[in-house]
Amino acid sequence: MDDPEELFENAPCAYVSLHPSGRILRANQTLVDWLGYSKEELAGKSFHDILSAPGRIFYETHFAPLLRMQGFFDEVALDLSDASGTTLPVLANAREVRDTAGDTHSVRVALFRARQRRQYERELLEARRAAEKAREELAALNASLEERVENAVQKRIKLERGLWYERQTAKLREQFVAVLGHDLRNPLASIRSGAEILARDPDPEKREKVVTLMRSSIARMSSLIDDMLDLAASRLGKGMAVEMKAVELGPVIQQVVDEVVAGREAARVETQIDLPDPIECDEGRIGQLVSNLVGNAIDHGTEGEAVRVVSGCSNGVLTIRVTNAGGPIPPDVRVRLFQPFSRAEVRAHQKGLGLGLFIASEIARAHKGKLEVESDEKETSFLFKMPQKASQTATQTTKAT
């Protein structure tokens, strides 16, 4: 008779057991061999950590919400990322394991290799593109000789001018294809599933829970799309769009802080605002920068400790400093902190793509300023500096709880 433990460890597919927060509790030897991590390394990771960047988007917007709504899913396409950073396409089946009270205490996931299937899909797509290209070339051959020569010259000029652009944006285009293929379409399936549950289940309490989950998925998708559009504008050479004008920036900062705190019951933020005179800036973008920094500080700070927001203008320089208590940022994380899709250790309640600090740094750059980080054993601060002619003198101090 086969040994059940041996059957689990050396199964032809990968098995992984997850905590409801997404932390890996146990993985079989098959997954260890696929990814190149040790079992101890995998046990200390979140499932989110072994996914590719597009796979993380999909995990946040489809995988987790669908699993919470119906307790299972089958044949979901994911991309894992092994220890060397190589992408591994898989198909995933998942089931929640619940106790007698109906509470989820673990999630079981089975993973199957899908590299050949993805290759077949790519070959079909390439064949279709080749056929379309052949039809276009045939139509071009029917044009006049003068038009063909002119088009060829213009095409060559455009190709030469766009060579650098193509090299810089190749990776970004791949990420956008993944987003379009998974994360802008698949969340609709999650919302559709919720709608079907609402249609057949009259229980008001369950209906309210499903509606809340659907609204959360929609809001998260909207935020992800906004972040991806900002990333695209930056990476495609357009830069972050800003509209500079003189504004009373103090109330803007306080309003943004209040909005962030309103969505986080346990959060405490103390503000010290010293901006009595108008500031020349894009108030919407500065509000976005403050929101990203404050949200990041709350997520990564010590629970129960207040986040501090201090702003002022001195010697022609506007400064906004956001500080939270907690351990230092590791050096390997700090060097890539302002890069897209880069995140420090992810806690179970945190969402998003890891674009917040990148977008904040791009907003700083668009204002001819800069965003810096200071981190030690006691606290971490993000400091935004921007050249400014306005003279600031008064101080406004408030607290948000």
Coordinates of C-alpha atoms in Angstrom, one line a residue:
M1 CA 0.0 0.0 0.0
D2 CA 1.3 3.5 -0.9
D3 CA 2.5 5.7 1.9
P4 CA 0.0 8.7 2.2
E5 CA 2.8 11.0 3.2
E6 CA 4.9 10.0 0.2
L7 CA 1.8 10.4 -2.1
F8 CA 1.4 14.0 -0.8
E9 CA 5.1 15.0 -1.0
N10 CA 5.8 13.6 -4.5
A11 CA 2.4 14.1 -6.1
P12 CA 2.4 15.0 -9.9
C13 CA 0.9 18.4 -8.9
A14 CA 1.9 20.9 -6.2
Y15 CA -0.1 21.2 -3.0
V16 CA 0.0 24.1 -0.6
S17 CA -2.0 24.8 2.6
L18 CA -2.6 28.5 3.5
H19 CA -3.7 30.4 6.6
P20 CA -6.8 32.5 5.9
S21 CA -4.4 35.5 5.9
G22 CA -2.6 34.0 2.9
R23 CA 0.5 32.8 4.8
I24 CA 1.9 29.4 3.6
L25 CA 1.4 26.8 6.3
R26 CA 2.7 23.8 4.4
A27 CA 3.9 22.9 0.8
N28 CA 4.7 19.6 -0.7
Q29 CA 8.1 18.6 -2.2
T30 CA 6.7 19.1 -5.7
L31 CA 6.2 22.8 -5.1
V32 CA 9.6 23.1 -3.4
D33 CA 11.3 21.5 -6.5
W34 CA 9.4 23.8 -8.9
L35 CA 10.3 27.1 -7.1
G36 CA 13.8 26.3 -5.8
Y37 CA 13.0 27.4 -2.2
S38 CA 13.5 25.2 0.8
K39 CA 10.4 24.1 2.8
E40 CA 11.5 26.4 5.6
E41 CA 11.7 29.4 3.3
L42 CA 8.3 28.7 1.8
A43 CA 6.7 28.3 5.2
G44 CA 7.7 31.8 6.1
K45 CA 6.2 33.4 3.0
S46 CA 2.8 34.6 2.0
F47 CA 1.2 33.0 -1.1
H48 CA 1.3 36.6 -2.5
D49 CA 5.2 36.5 -2.3
I50 CA 5.5 33.5 -4.8
L51 CA 3.4 35.2 -7.5
S52 CA 4.6 37.3 -10.4
A53 CA 3.7 41.0 -10.5
P54 CA 0.6 40.5 -12.7
G55 CA -0.3 37.4 -10.6
R56 CA -0.3 39.6 -7.5
I57 CA -2.8 41.9 -9.1
F58 CA -5.0 38.9 -10.0
Y59 CA -4.6 37.5 -6.4
E60 CA -5.9 40.8 -4.9
T61 CA -8.8 41.4 -7.4
H62 CA -10.1 37.9 -8.2
F63 CA -8.5 35.0 -6.3
A64 CA -9.1 36.2 -2.7
P65 CA -12.6 37.8 -3.3
L66 CA -14.0 34.8 -5.2
L67 CA -12.7 32.4 -2.6
R68 CA -14.3 34.4 0.2
M69 CA -17.7 34.6 -1.6
Q70 CA -18.1 30.9 -2.7
G71 CA -15.5 29.0 -0.7
F72 CA -13.8 27.4 -3.8
F73 CA -12.7 27.9 -7.4
D74 CA -11.4 25.7 -10.2
E75 CA -9.0 26.1 -13.1
V76 CA -7.8 29.6 -12.4
A77 CA -4.7 30.7 -14.3
L78 CA -1.9 32.1 -12.2
D79 CA 1.8 32.9 -12.8
L80 CA 4.2 31.8 -10.0
S81 CA 7.7 33.3 -9.6
D82 CA 10.5 31.0 -8.6
A83 CA 13.6 31.8 -6.5
S84 CA 15.4 33.0 -9.7
G85 CA 12.6 35.3 -10.7
T86 CA 11.5 33.0 -13.6
T87 CA 7.7 32.9 -14.3
L88 CA 6.0 29.5 -14.0
P89 CA 2.4 29.4 -15.5
V90 CA 0.0 27.2 -13.5
L91 CA -3.7 26.3 -13.1
A92 CA -5.0 26.5 -9.6
N93 CA -7.9 24.7 -7.8
A94 CA -8.7 25.9 -4.2
R95 CA -11.0 24.9 -1.4
E96 CA -11.6 26.6 2.0
V97 CA -11.5 24.3 5.1
R98 CA -14.0 25.3 7.7
D99 CA -14.7 24.3 11.2
T100 CA -18.1 23.3 12.7
A101 CA -18.8 27.0 13.3
G102 CA -18.3 27.8 9.6
D103 CA -15.1 29.8 10.2
T104 CA -12.3 29.3 7.7
H105 CA -9.1 27.9 9.4
S106 CA -7.1 27.0 6.2
V107 CA -7.2 27.0 2.4
R108 CA -6.0 24.1 0.3
V109 CA -4.6 24.9 -3.2
A110 CA -3.6 22.4 -5.9
L111 CA -1.4 23.7 -8.7
F112 CA -0.8 22.2 -12.1
R113 CA 1.8 23.2 -14.7
A114 CA 0.3 25.0 -17.7
R115 CA 3.4 26.1 -19.7
Q116 CA 2.5 24.0 -22.8
R117 CA -1.1 25.3 -22.7
R118 CA 0.2 28.9 -22.5
Q119 CA 2.7 28.2 -25.4
Y120 CA -0.2 26.8 -27.5
E121 CA -2.2 30.0 -26.8
R122 CA 0.7 32.2 -27.8
E123 CA 1.3 30.3 -31.0
L124 CA -2.4 30.7 -31.9
L125 CA -2.1 34.4 -31.2
E126 CA 1.1 34.7 -33.2
A127 CA -0.5 32.8 -36.1
R128 CA -3.4 35.2 -36.1
R129 CA -1.2 38.2 -36.1
A130 CA 0.9 36.8 -38.9
A131 CA -2.3 36.3 -41.0
E132 CA -3.4 39.8 -40.3
K133 CA 0.0 41.2 -41.2
A134 CA 0.0 39.2 -44.5
R135 CA -3.4 40.7 -45.4
E136 CA -2.1 44.2 -44.7
E137 CA 1.0 43.6 -46.8
L138 CA -1.1 42.3 -49.7
A139 CA -3.3 45.4 -49.6
A140 CA -0.2 47.6 -49.5
L141 CA 1.2 46.0 -52.6
N142 CA -1.9 47.2 -54.5
A143 CA -1.1 50.8 -53.7
S144 CA 0.9 52.9 -56.1
L145 CA 4.7 52.7 -56.3
E146 CA 5.1 56.3 -55.0
E147 CA 2.8 55.7 -52.0
R148 CA 4.7 52.4 -51.2
V149 CA 8.0 54.2 -51.2
E150 CA 6.7 57.1 -49.1
N151 CA 5.2 54.7 -46.6
A152 CA 8.4 52.7 -46.4
V153 CA 10.4 55.8 -45.7
Q154 CA 8.0 57.1 -43.1
K155 CA 7.9 53.7 -41.4
R156 CA 11.7 53.5 -41.3
I157 CA 11.9 57.0 -39.7
K158 CA 9.3 56.1 -37.2
L159 CA 11.0 52.8 -36.4
E160 CA 14.4 54.5 -35.8
R161 CA 12.8 57.2 -33.6
G162 CA 10.8 54.6 -31.6
L163 CA 13.7 52.1 -31.0
W164 CA 14.6 53.5 -27.6
Y165 CA 10.9 53.8 -26.6
E166 CA 10.3 50.2 -27.5
R167 CA 13.2 49.0 -25.4
Q168 CA 12.1 51.0 -22.4
T169 CA 8.4 49.9 -22.6
A170 CA 8.7 46.2 -23.6
K171 CA 8.4 45.0 -20.0
L172 CA 5.6 47.4 -19.2
R173 CA 3.6 46.2 -22.3
E174 CA 4.0 42.7 -21.1
Q175 CA 2.6 43.6 -17.7
F176 CA -0.3 45.4 -19.2
V177 CA -1.2 42.4 -21.4
A178 CA -1.3 40.3 -18.2
V179 CA -3.5 42.9 -16.5
L180 CA -5.9 43.0 -19.5
G181 CA -5.9 39.2 -19.7
H182 CA -6.6 38.5 -16.1
D183 CA -7.3 41.5 -13.9
L184 CA -9.5 43.8 -15.9
R185 CA -11.8 40.9 -17.0
N186 CA -11.7 38.3 -14.3
P187 CA -13.0 40.6 -11.5
L188 CA -16.2 40.8 -13.5
A189 CA -16.6 37.1 -12.9
S190 CA -16.3 37.7 -9.2
I191 CA -19.0 40.4 -9.3
R192 CA -21.2 38.2 -11.5
S193 CA -20.9 35.4 -8.9
G194 CA -21.9 37.8 -6.2
A195 CA -24.9 38.9 -8.3
E196 CA -26.0 35.3 -8.7
I197 CA -25.8 34.7 -5.0
L198 CA -27.9 37.9 -4.4
A199 CA -30.5 36.6 -6.9
R200 CA -31.0 33.2 -5.3
D201 CA -30.3 33.8 -1.6
P202 CA -32.9 36.0 0.3
D203 CA -31.0 36.0 3.6
P204 CA -30.5 39.8 4.3
E205 CA -27.3 39.3 6.4
K206 CA -25.6 37.2 3.7
R207 CA -26.8 39.6 0.9
E208 CA -25.3 42.5 2.8
K209 CA -22.0 40.6 3.2
V210 CA -21.9 39.8 -0.6
V211 CA -22.7 43.4 -1.5
T212 CA -19.9 44.7 0.7
L213 CA -17.5 42.3 -0.9
M214 CA -18.6 43.4 -4.4
R215 CA -18.2 47.0 -3.5
S216 CA -14.8 46.3 -2.1
S217 CA -13.7 44.5 -5.4
I218 CA -15.0 47.4 -7.5
A219 CA -13.2 50.0 -5.4
R220 CA -10.0 48.0 -5.4
M221 CA -10.2 47.6 -9.2
S222 CA -10.7 51.4 -9.6
S223 CA -7.7 52.1 -7.4
L224 CA -5.6 49.5 -9.3
I225 CA -6.6 51.0 -12.7
D226 CA -5.7 54.6 -11.5
D227 CA -2.3 53.4 -10.3
M228 CA -1.6 51.5 -13.5
L229 CA -2.6 54.6 -15.6
D230 CA -0.2 56.7 -13.5
L231 CA 2.5 54.1 -14.0
A232 CA 1.9 54.0 -17.8
A233 CA 2.1 57.8 -18.1
S234 CA 5.4 57.8 -16.2
R235 CA 7.0 54.8 -18.0
L236 CA 5.8 55.8 -21.5
G237 CA 7.7 59.1 -21.3
K238 CA 4.7 61.4 -20.7
G239 CA 5.6 62.0 -17.0
M240 CA 3.1 62.7 -14.2
A241 CA 0.6 65.4 -15.3
V242 CA 0.4 68.3 -12.9
E243 CA -1.5 71.6 -13.0
M244 CA 0.3 74.2 -11.0
K245 CA -1.7 77.0 -9.2
A246 CA -1.6 78.8 -5.9
V247 CA -3.7 77.0 -3.3
E248 CA -4.3 76.9 0.4
L249 CA -2.5 73.5 0.9
G250 CA -3.0 73.2 4.7
P251 CA -6.7 72.3 4.5
V252 CA -6.0 69.9 1.6
I253 CA -3.4 67.9 3.6
Q254 CA -5.7 67.8 6.7
Q255 CA -8.7 66.6 4.6
V256 CA -6.6 63.8 3.0
V257 CA -5.4 62.7 6.4
D258 CA -9.0 62.6 7.7
E259 CA -10.1 60.5 4.7
V260 CA -7.3 58.0 5.2
V261 CA -8.0 57.7 8.9
A262 CA -11.8 57.3 8.3
G263 CA -11.2 54.0 6.5
R264 CA -8.9 52.6 9.3
E265 CA -10.6 52.3 12.7
A266 CA -7.5 51.6 14.7
A267 CA -5.3 54.3 13.0
R268 CA -4.1 57.4 14.8
V269 CA -2.5 60.3 12.8
E270 CA -1.2 63.5 14.4
T271 CA -0.7 66.5 12.1
Q272 CA 1.3 69.7 12.4
I273 CA 0.6 72.1 9.5
D274 CA 2.5 75.3 9.1
L275 CA 1.3 76.6 5.8
P276 CA -0.6 79.9 6.2
D277 CA 0.3 81.3 2.7
P278 CA -0.8 79.9 -0.7
I279 CA 1.5 77.2 -2.2
E280 CA 2.2 76.9 -5.9
C281 CA 1.4 73.2 -6.7
D282 CA -1.1 70.7 -8.0
E283 CA -3.3 70.2 -5.0
G284 CA -4.8 67.0 -6.3
R285 CA -1.4 65.4 -6.9
I286 CA 0.0 66.6 -3.5
G287 CA -3.1 65.1 -1.9
Q288 CA -2.5 61.8 -3.6
L289 CA 1.2 61.9 -2.5
V290 CA 0.1 62.5 1.2
S291 CA -2.5 59.8 1.0
N292 CA 0.0 57.3 -0.3
L293 CA 2.6 58.2 2.3
V294 CA 0.1 58.2 5.2
G295 CA -1.5 54.9 4.2
N296 CA 1.9 53.3 3.8
A297 CA 3.0 54.6 7.2
I298 CA -0.2 53.2 8.9
D299 CA 0.3 49.8 7.1
H300 CA 3.9 49.4 8.1
G301 CA 4.0 51.2 11.5
T302 CA 3.7 49.8 15.0
E303 CA 0.1 49.2 15.9
G304 CA -1.2 51.6 18.5
E305 CA 1.5 54.2 17.8
A306 CA 0.5 57.4 16.0
V307 CA 1.7 58.4 12.6
R308 CA 3.0 62.0 12.5
V309 CA 2.5 64.4 9.5
V310 CA 4.5 67.6 9.7
S311 CA 4.5 70.2 6.9
G312 CA 5.9 73.7 6.5
C313 CA 7.7 76.1 4.2
S314 CA 11.1 77.6 5.1
N315 CA 13.9 79.2 3.0
G316 CA 11.9 78.7 -0.2
V317 CA 11.4 75.0 0.3
L318 CA 8.1 73.3 1.0
T319 CA 8.5 70.1 3.2
I320 CA 6.0 67.4 4.1
R321 CA 7.3 64.7 6.5
V322 CA 5.3 61.5 7.3
T323 CA 6.8 59.4 10.2
N324 CA 5.8 56.1 11.8
A325 CA 7.2 54.1 14.6
G326 CA 8.7 50.7 13.9
G327 CA 11.8 48.8 12.9
P328 CA 14.2 49.9 10.1
I329 CA 13.6 49.3 6.5
P330 CA 16.1 46.5 5.4
P331 CA 18.8 47.8 3.0
D332 CA 17.8 45.4 0.2
V333 CA 14.2 46.8 0.4
R334 CA 15.3 50.4 0.6
V335 CA 17.3 50.4 -2.7
R336 CA 14.1 49.4 -4.6
L337 CA 11.6 51.2 -2.5
F338 CA 10.5 53.7 -5.1
Q339 CA 10.4 51.2 -8.0
P340 CA 7.0 50.0 -9.3
F341 CA 5.7 46.7 -8.0
S342 CA 8.1 46.8 -5.1
R343 CA 6.9 46.2 -1.5
A344 CA 8.3 45.5 1.9
E345 CA 6.9 42.6 3.9
V346 CA 3.1 42.4 3.3
R347 CA 0.7 42.0 6.2
A348 CA -2.5 40.1 5.8
H349 CA -4.8 43.2 5.7
Q350 CA -2.8 45.1 3.1
K351 CA -3.9 45.4 -0.5
G352 CA -2.5 46.9 -3.7
L353 CA 0.2 46.5 -6.2
G354 CA 3.2 48.1 -4.6
L355 CA 2.8 51.3 -6.7
G356 CA 2.1 53.8 -3.9
L357 CA 5.7 55.0 -3.2
F358 CA 6.6 54.9 -6.9
I359 CA 3.7 57.2 -7.7
A360 CA 4.5 59.5 -4.8
S361 CA 8.1 59.8 -6.0
E362 CA 6.9 60.6 -9.5
I363 CA 4.6 63.3 -8.2
A364 CA 7.5 64.8 -6.3
R365 CA 9.6 64.7 -9.5
A366 CA 6.8 66.4 -11.5
H367 CA 6.9 69.2 -9.0
K368 CA 10.7 69.6 -9.4
G369 CA 11.1 68.2 -5.9
K370 CA 12.2 64.9 -4.4
L371 CA 11.1 62.2 -2.0
E372 CA 13.6 60.8 0.5
V373 CA 13.4 58.1 3.2
E374 CA 15.1 58.0 6.6
S375 CA 14.8 54.8 8.7
D376 CA 16.4 53.6 11.9
E377 CA 15.6 51.3 14.8
K378 CA 12.9 53.7 16.2
E379 CA 11.1 55.2 13.3
T380 CA 10.8 55.7 9.5
S381 CA 10.2 59.0 7.8
F382 CA 9.4 59.9 4.2
L383 CA 10.3 63.5 3.5
F384 CA 9.0 65.4 0.4
K385 CA 10.8 68.6 -0.5
M386 CA 9.8 71.1 -3.2
P387 CA 11.1 74.5 -4.2
Q388 CA 8.7 77.2 -3.2
K389 CA 8.8 81.0 -3.1
A390 CA 6.0 81.5 -0.6
S391 CA 7.0 82.6 2.9
Q392 CA 5.4 80.6 5.7
T393 CA 5.0 81.8 9.3
A394 CA 2.0 80.5 11.2
T395 CA 1.4 77.1 12.7
Q396 CA -1.8 75.0 12.7
T397 CA -1.7 71.9 14.9
T398 CA -4.5 69.3 14.9
K399 CA -5.0 65.6 15.6
A400 CA -7.0 63.0 13.7
T401 CA -8.0 59.8 15.5

